[in-house]
Amino acid sequence: MFPVIHVPIAARTRSLESLIDPLRYRGRNGFKRKDHLRQHIRNYHKIEINHTGNIYESPFLCTYANCQDYDAMYRQDLRSLDDLTQHMLTEHNSSAFFCNKVSCDRVGPNGFDTKKLLQDHIKKEHPSPFQCTHPGCDRVGSKGWLRERDQKKHMLQKHGISH
């Protein structure tokens, strides 16, 4: 059912039901495909699901899905940021954290050593596509929104302006 991917030695197990609130991820906001849900859980929550459906937490995961070290259950434990950084450089010629914005050159070995450095880069170099147009409002630059509907909701609730 679920492939075994990465299991830290001191992993805690939980059931899938306790991880995901089923009411929150249904309907329009839900995941249409199970592999998208697994990808979200792995990348956003840093949690892996093995073949039995048990869930394992690890903050250090290789993001290359076809990586042998990533796929093998006990071949390599990425127990620290140093382990992950070294693994990414030696196995993939890449930094542990890289920018996924289109046309940004901070990928591969030009990426970042920490998630914080990547987040700082995104805030500085890639402003949100939807920003508040009301004079004096601070929801501009990286404080904007990724979705237009969130910007419109803000404009109506905070400034009484509907588009």
PDB file of C-alpha atoms in Angstrom:
ATOM      1  CA  MET A   1       0.000   0.000   0.000  1.00  0.00           C
ATOM      2  CA  PHE A   2       2.503   2.697   1.127  1.00  0.00           C
ATOM      3  CA  PRO A   3       6.202   2.316   0.276  1.00  0.00           C
ATOM      4  CA  VAL A   4       8.720   2.270   3.109  1.00  0.00           C
ATOM      5  CA  ILE A   5      10.725   5.444   2.727  1.00  0.00           C
ATOM      6  CA  HIS A   6      12.660   6.734   5.737  1.00  0.00           C
ATOM      7  CA  VAL A   7      12.371   5.645   9.347  1.00  0.00           C
ATOM      8  CA  PRO A   8      14.424   7.436  12.011  1.00  0.00           C
ATOM      9  CA  ILE A   9      15.651   5.198  14.821  1.00  0.00           C
ATOM     10  CA  ALA A  10      13.714   7.027  17.530  1.00  0.00           C
ATOM     11  CA  ALA A  11      10.548   7.374  15.453  1.00  0.00           C
ATOM     12  CA  ARG A  12       7.147   7.606  17.076  1.00  0.00           C
ATOM     13  CA  THR A  13       4.209   6.003  15.330  1.00  0.00           C
ATOM     14  CA  ARG A  14       0.717   7.415  15.026  1.00  0.00           C
ATOM     15  CA  SER A  15      -2.303   6.480  12.996  1.00  0.00           C
ATOM     16  CA  LEU A  16      -3.052   8.382   9.800  1.00  0.00           C
ATOM     17  CA  GLU A  17      -6.452   9.383  11.183  1.00  0.00           C
ATOM     18  CA  SER A  18      -4.882  11.175  14.149  1.00  0.00           C
ATOM     19  CA  LEU A  19      -2.622  13.178  11.828  1.00  0.00           C
ATOM     20  CA  ILE A  20      -5.195  14.520   9.419  1.00  0.00           C
ATOM     21  CA  ASP A  21      -8.483  16.165  10.326  1.00  0.00           C
ATOM     22  CA  PRO A  22     -10.793  14.596   7.728  1.00  0.00           C
ATOM     23  CA  LEU A  23     -13.310  17.450   7.889  1.00  0.00           C
ATOM     24  CA  ARG A  24     -10.681  20.042   7.027  1.00  0.00           C
ATOM     25  CA  TYR A  25      -9.381  18.305   3.915  1.00  0.00           C
ATOM     26  CA  ARG A  26     -12.635  17.358   2.219  1.00  0.00           C
ATOM     27  CA  GLY A  27     -14.438  18.827  -0.749  1.00  0.00           C
ATOM     28  CA  ARG A  28     -12.912  21.828  -2.479  1.00  0.00           C
ATOM     29  CA  ASN A  29      -9.960  22.024  -0.065  1.00  0.00           C
ATOM     30  CA  GLY A  30      -9.201  18.303  -0.196  1.00  0.00           C
ATOM     31  CA  PHE A  31      -6.476  16.363  -1.948  1.00  0.00           C
ATOM     32  CA  LYS A  32      -7.785  14.752  -5.118  1.00  0.00           C
ATOM     33  CA  ARG A  33      -5.069  12.086  -5.246  1.00  0.00           C
ATOM     34  CA  LYS A  34      -3.534  10.001  -2.466  1.00  0.00           C
ATOM     35  CA  ASP A  35       0.004  10.611  -3.754  1.00  0.00           C
ATOM     36  CA  HIS A  36      -0.549  14.383  -3.458  1.00  0.00           C
ATOM     37  CA  LEU A  37      -1.649  13.918   0.150  1.00  0.00           C
ATOM     38  CA  ARG A  38       1.436  11.781   0.886  1.00  0.00           C
ATOM     39  CA  GLN A  39       3.659  14.400  -0.774  1.00  0.00           C
ATOM     40  CA  HIS A  40       2.043  17.155   1.330  1.00  0.00           C
ATOM     41  CA  ILE A  41       2.507  15.148   4.535  1.00  0.00           C
ATOM     42  CA  ARG A  42       6.143  14.377   3.667  1.00  0.00           C
ATOM     43  CA  ASN A  43       7.188  17.871   2.549  1.00  0.00           C
ATOM     44  CA  TYR A  44       5.091  20.137   4.783  1.00  0.00           C
ATOM     45  CA  HIS A  45       4.812  18.096   7.974  1.00  0.00           C
ATOM     46  CA  LYS A  46       8.130  16.190   7.560  1.00  0.00           C
ATOM     47  CA  ILE A  47       6.341  12.905   8.217  1.00  0.00           C
ATOM     48  CA  GLU A  48       6.664   9.585   6.380  1.00  0.00           C
ATOM     49  CA  ILE A  49       4.111   6.792   5.990  1.00  0.00           C
ATOM     50  CA  ASN A  50       5.383   3.206   5.688  1.00  0.00           C
ATOM     51  CA  HIS A  51       3.799   0.199   3.971  1.00  0.00           C
ATOM     52  CA  THR A  52       1.685  -0.658   7.021  1.00  0.00           C
ATOM     53  CA  GLY A  53       0.222   2.838   7.265  1.00  0.00           C
ATOM     54  CA  ASN A  54       2.283   3.811  10.332  1.00  0.00           C
ATOM     55  CA  ILE A  55       3.573   7.355  10.425  1.00  0.00           C
ATOM     56  CA  TYR A  56       7.126   8.381  11.324  1.00  0.00           C
ATOM     57  CA  GLU A  57       8.397  11.870  12.041  1.00  0.00           C
ATOM     58  CA  SER A  58      11.755  13.167  10.858  1.00  0.00           C
ATOM     59  CA  PRO A  59      12.865  16.750  10.323  1.00  0.00           C
ATOM     60  CA  PHE A  60      15.627  15.696   7.887  1.00  0.00           C
ATOM     61  CA  LEU A  61      14.342  14.175   4.648  1.00  0.00           C
ATOM     62  CA  CYS A  62      15.931  13.910   1.224  1.00  0.00           C
ATOM     63  CA  THR A  63      13.592  15.567  -1.281  1.00  0.00           C
ATOM     64  CA  TYR A  64      14.729  13.429  -4.227  1.00  0.00           C
ATOM     65  CA  ALA A  65      12.037  10.744  -4.552  1.00  0.00           C
ATOM     66  CA  ASN A  66      14.257   8.326  -6.523  1.00  0.00           C
ATOM     67  CA  CYS A  67      17.180   8.552  -4.110  1.00  0.00           C
ATOM     68  CA  GLN A  68      18.384   5.095  -3.000  1.00  0.00           C
ATOM     69  CA  ASP A  69      19.245   6.408   0.457  1.00  0.00           C
ATOM     70  CA  TYR A  70      15.791   7.928   0.675  1.00  0.00           C
ATOM     71  CA  ASP A  71      13.973   4.781  -0.483  1.00  0.00           C
ATOM     72  CA  ALA A  72      15.884   2.247   1.606  1.00  0.00           C
ATOM     73  CA  MET A  73      14.526   1.891   5.119  1.00  0.00           C
ATOM     74  CA  TYR A  74      17.816   1.527   7.008  1.00  0.00           C
ATOM     75  CA  ARG A  75      20.508   2.356   4.450  1.00  0.00           C
ATOM     76  CA  GLN A  76      21.093   5.876   5.699  1.00  0.00           C
ATOM     77  CA  ASP A  77      19.662   7.791   8.615  1.00  0.00           C
ATOM     78  CA  LEU A  78      19.671  11.544   8.126  1.00  0.00           C
ATOM     79  CA  ARG A  79      19.748  12.397  11.811  1.00  0.00           C
ATOM     80  CA  SER A  80      20.924  15.989  11.615  1.00  0.00           C
ATOM     81  CA  LEU A  81      21.033  18.998   9.331  1.00  0.00           C
ATOM     82  CA  ASP A  82      24.734  18.248   8.779  1.00  0.00           C
ATOM     83  CA  ASP A  83      23.853  14.709   7.598  1.00  0.00           C
ATOM     84  CA  LEU A  84      21.218  16.068   5.217  1.00  0.00           C
ATOM     85  CA  THR A  85      23.511  18.817   3.887  1.00  0.00           C
ATOM     86  CA  GLN A  86      26.363  16.364   3.302  1.00  0.00           C
ATOM     87  CA  HIS A  87      24.023  13.829   1.667  1.00  0.00           C
ATOM     88  CA  MET A  88      22.519  16.437  -0.679  1.00  0.00           C
ATOM     89  CA  LEU A  89      25.945  17.724  -1.769  1.00  0.00           C
ATOM     90  CA  THR A  90      27.612  14.345  -2.288  1.00  0.00           C
ATOM     91  CA  GLU A  91      24.683  12.401  -3.756  1.00  0.00           C
ATOM     92  CA  HIS A  92      22.805  15.086  -5.680  1.00  0.00           C
ATOM     93  CA  ASN A  93      25.251  18.013  -6.092  1.00  0.00           C
ATOM     94  CA  SER A  94      22.608  20.151  -4.431  1.00  0.00           C
ATOM     95  CA  SER A  95      22.042  22.213  -1.327  1.00  0.00           C
ATOM     96  CA  ALA A  96      19.621  20.923   1.282  1.00  0.00           C
ATOM     97  CA  PHE A  97      17.243  23.846   0.646  1.00  0.00           C
ATOM     98  CA  PHE A  98      16.753  25.457  -2.752  1.00  0.00           C
ATOM     99  CA  CYS A  99      14.410  28.012  -4.248  1.00  0.00           C
ATOM    100  CA  ASN A 100      11.598  26.605  -6.386  1.00  0.00           C
ATOM    101  CA  LYS A 101      10.556  29.940  -7.890  1.00  0.00           C
ATOM    102  CA  VAL A 102      10.658  30.040 -11.690  1.00  0.00           C
ATOM    103  CA  SER A 103      13.859  31.522 -13.151  1.00  0.00           C
ATOM    104  CA  CYS A 104      15.624  31.760  -9.761  1.00  0.00           C
ATOM    105  CA  ASP A 105      19.254  30.615  -9.881  1.00  0.00           C
ATOM    106  CA  ARG A 106      19.364  29.557  -6.203  1.00  0.00           C
ATOM    107  CA  VAL A 107      19.031  25.844  -7.029  1.00  0.00           C
ATOM    108  CA  GLY A 108      21.373  22.858  -6.913  1.00  0.00           C
ATOM    109  CA  PRO A 109      24.675  23.727  -5.238  1.00  0.00           C
ATOM    110  CA  ASN A 110      23.669  27.432  -5.229  1.00  0.00           C
ATOM    111  CA  GLY A 111      20.864  26.763  -2.726  1.00  0.00           C
ATOM    112  CA  PHE A 112      20.848  27.330   1.029  1.00  0.00           C
ATOM    113  CA  ASP A 113      22.206  25.436   4.030  1.00  0.00           C
ATOM    114  CA  THR A 114      19.216  26.171   6.263  1.00  0.00           C
ATOM    115  CA  LYS A 115      15.474  26.577   5.838  1.00  0.00           C
ATOM    116  CA  LYS A 116      15.698  30.016   7.496  1.00  0.00           C
ATOM    117  CA  LEU A 117      18.134  31.280   4.844  1.00  0.00           C
ATOM    118  CA  LEU A 118      15.792  30.036   2.110  1.00  0.00           C
ATOM    119  CA  GLN A 119      12.798  31.724   3.769  1.00  0.00           C
ATOM    120  CA  ASP A 120      14.737  34.999   4.068  1.00  0.00           C
ATOM    121  CA  HIS A 121      15.685  34.760   0.379  1.00  0.00           C
ATOM    122  CA  ILE A 122      12.064  34.202  -0.695  1.00  0.00           C
ATOM    123  CA  LYS A 123      10.826  37.160   1.371  1.00  0.00           C
ATOM    124  CA  LYS A 124      13.487  39.477  -0.060  1.00  0.00           C
ATOM    125  CA  GLU A 125      13.678  38.328  -3.682  1.00  0.00           C
ATOM    126  CA  HIS A 126      10.199  36.972  -4.478  1.00  0.00           C
ATOM    127  CA  PRO A 127       7.337  39.183  -3.253  1.00  0.00           C
ATOM    128  CA  SER A 128       3.836  37.746  -3.045  1.00  0.00           C
ATOM    129  CA  PRO A 129       1.878  38.037  -6.309  1.00  0.00           C
ATOM    130  CA  PHE A 130      -1.193  39.635  -4.691  1.00  0.00           C
ATOM    131  CA  GLN A 131      -0.625  42.647  -2.442  1.00  0.00           C
ATOM    132  CA  CYS A 132      -2.844  45.203  -0.763  1.00  0.00           C
ATOM    133  CA  THR A 133      -3.362  48.289  -2.916  1.00  0.00           C
ATOM    134  CA  HIS A 134      -4.835  50.420  -0.114  1.00  0.00           C
ATOM    135  CA  PRO A 135      -2.520  53.355   0.783  1.00  0.00           C
ATOM    136  CA  GLY A 136      -0.669  52.834   4.052  1.00  0.00           C
ATOM    137  CA  CYS A 137      -1.453  49.130   4.442  1.00  0.00           C
ATOM    138  CA  ASP A 138       1.569  46.991   5.332  1.00  0.00           C
ATOM    139  CA  ARG A 139       0.336  43.882   3.442  1.00  0.00           C
ATOM    140  CA  VAL A 140       2.826  44.386   0.608  1.00  0.00           C
ATOM    141  CA  GLY A 141       5.990  42.588  -0.541  1.00  0.00           C
ATOM    142  CA  SER A 142       6.350  39.258   1.209  1.00  0.00           C
ATOM    143  CA  LYS A 143       3.322  40.059   3.421  1.00  0.00           C
ATOM    144  CA  GLY A 144       0.962  39.711   0.458  1.00  0.00           C
ATOM    145  CA  TRP A 145      -0.947  36.602  -0.625  1.00  0.00           C
ATOM    146  CA  LEU A 146      -0.459  33.715  -3.005  1.00  0.00           C
ATOM    147  CA  ARG A 147      -4.162  33.672  -3.901  1.00  0.00           C
ATOM    148  CA  GLU A 148      -6.224  36.545  -5.287  1.00  0.00           C
ATOM    149  CA  ARG A 149      -9.255  35.501  -3.235  1.00  0.00           C
ATOM    150  CA  ASP A 150      -7.253  36.043  -0.018  1.00  0.00           C
ATOM    151  CA  GLN A 151      -6.317  39.548  -1.173  1.00  0.00           C
ATOM    152  CA  LYS A 152      -9.970  40.326  -2.012  1.00  0.00           C
ATOM    153  CA  LYS A 153     -11.113  39.018   1.385  1.00  0.00           C
ATOM    154  CA  HIS A 154      -8.569  41.283   3.106  1.00  0.00           C
ATOM    155  CA  MET A 155      -9.620  44.306   1.030  1.00  0.00           C
ATOM    156  CA  LEU A 156     -13.269  43.787   1.990  1.00  0.00           C
ATOM    157  CA  GLN A 157     -12.728  42.995   5.689  1.00  0.00           C
ATOM    158  CA  LYS A 158      -9.994  45.536   6.485  1.00  0.00           C
ATOM    159  CA  HIS A 159     -10.739  48.366   4.067  1.00  0.00           C
ATOM    160  CA  GLY A 160     -14.398  47.872   3.075  1.00  0.00           C
ATOM    161  CA  ILE A 161     -13.457  47.664  -0.604  1.00  0.00           C
ATOM    162  CA  SER A 162     -14.967  44.998  -2.855  1.00  0.00           C
ATOM    163  CA  HIS A 163     -13.745  44.256  -6.351  1.00  0.00           C
TER     164      HIS A 163
END
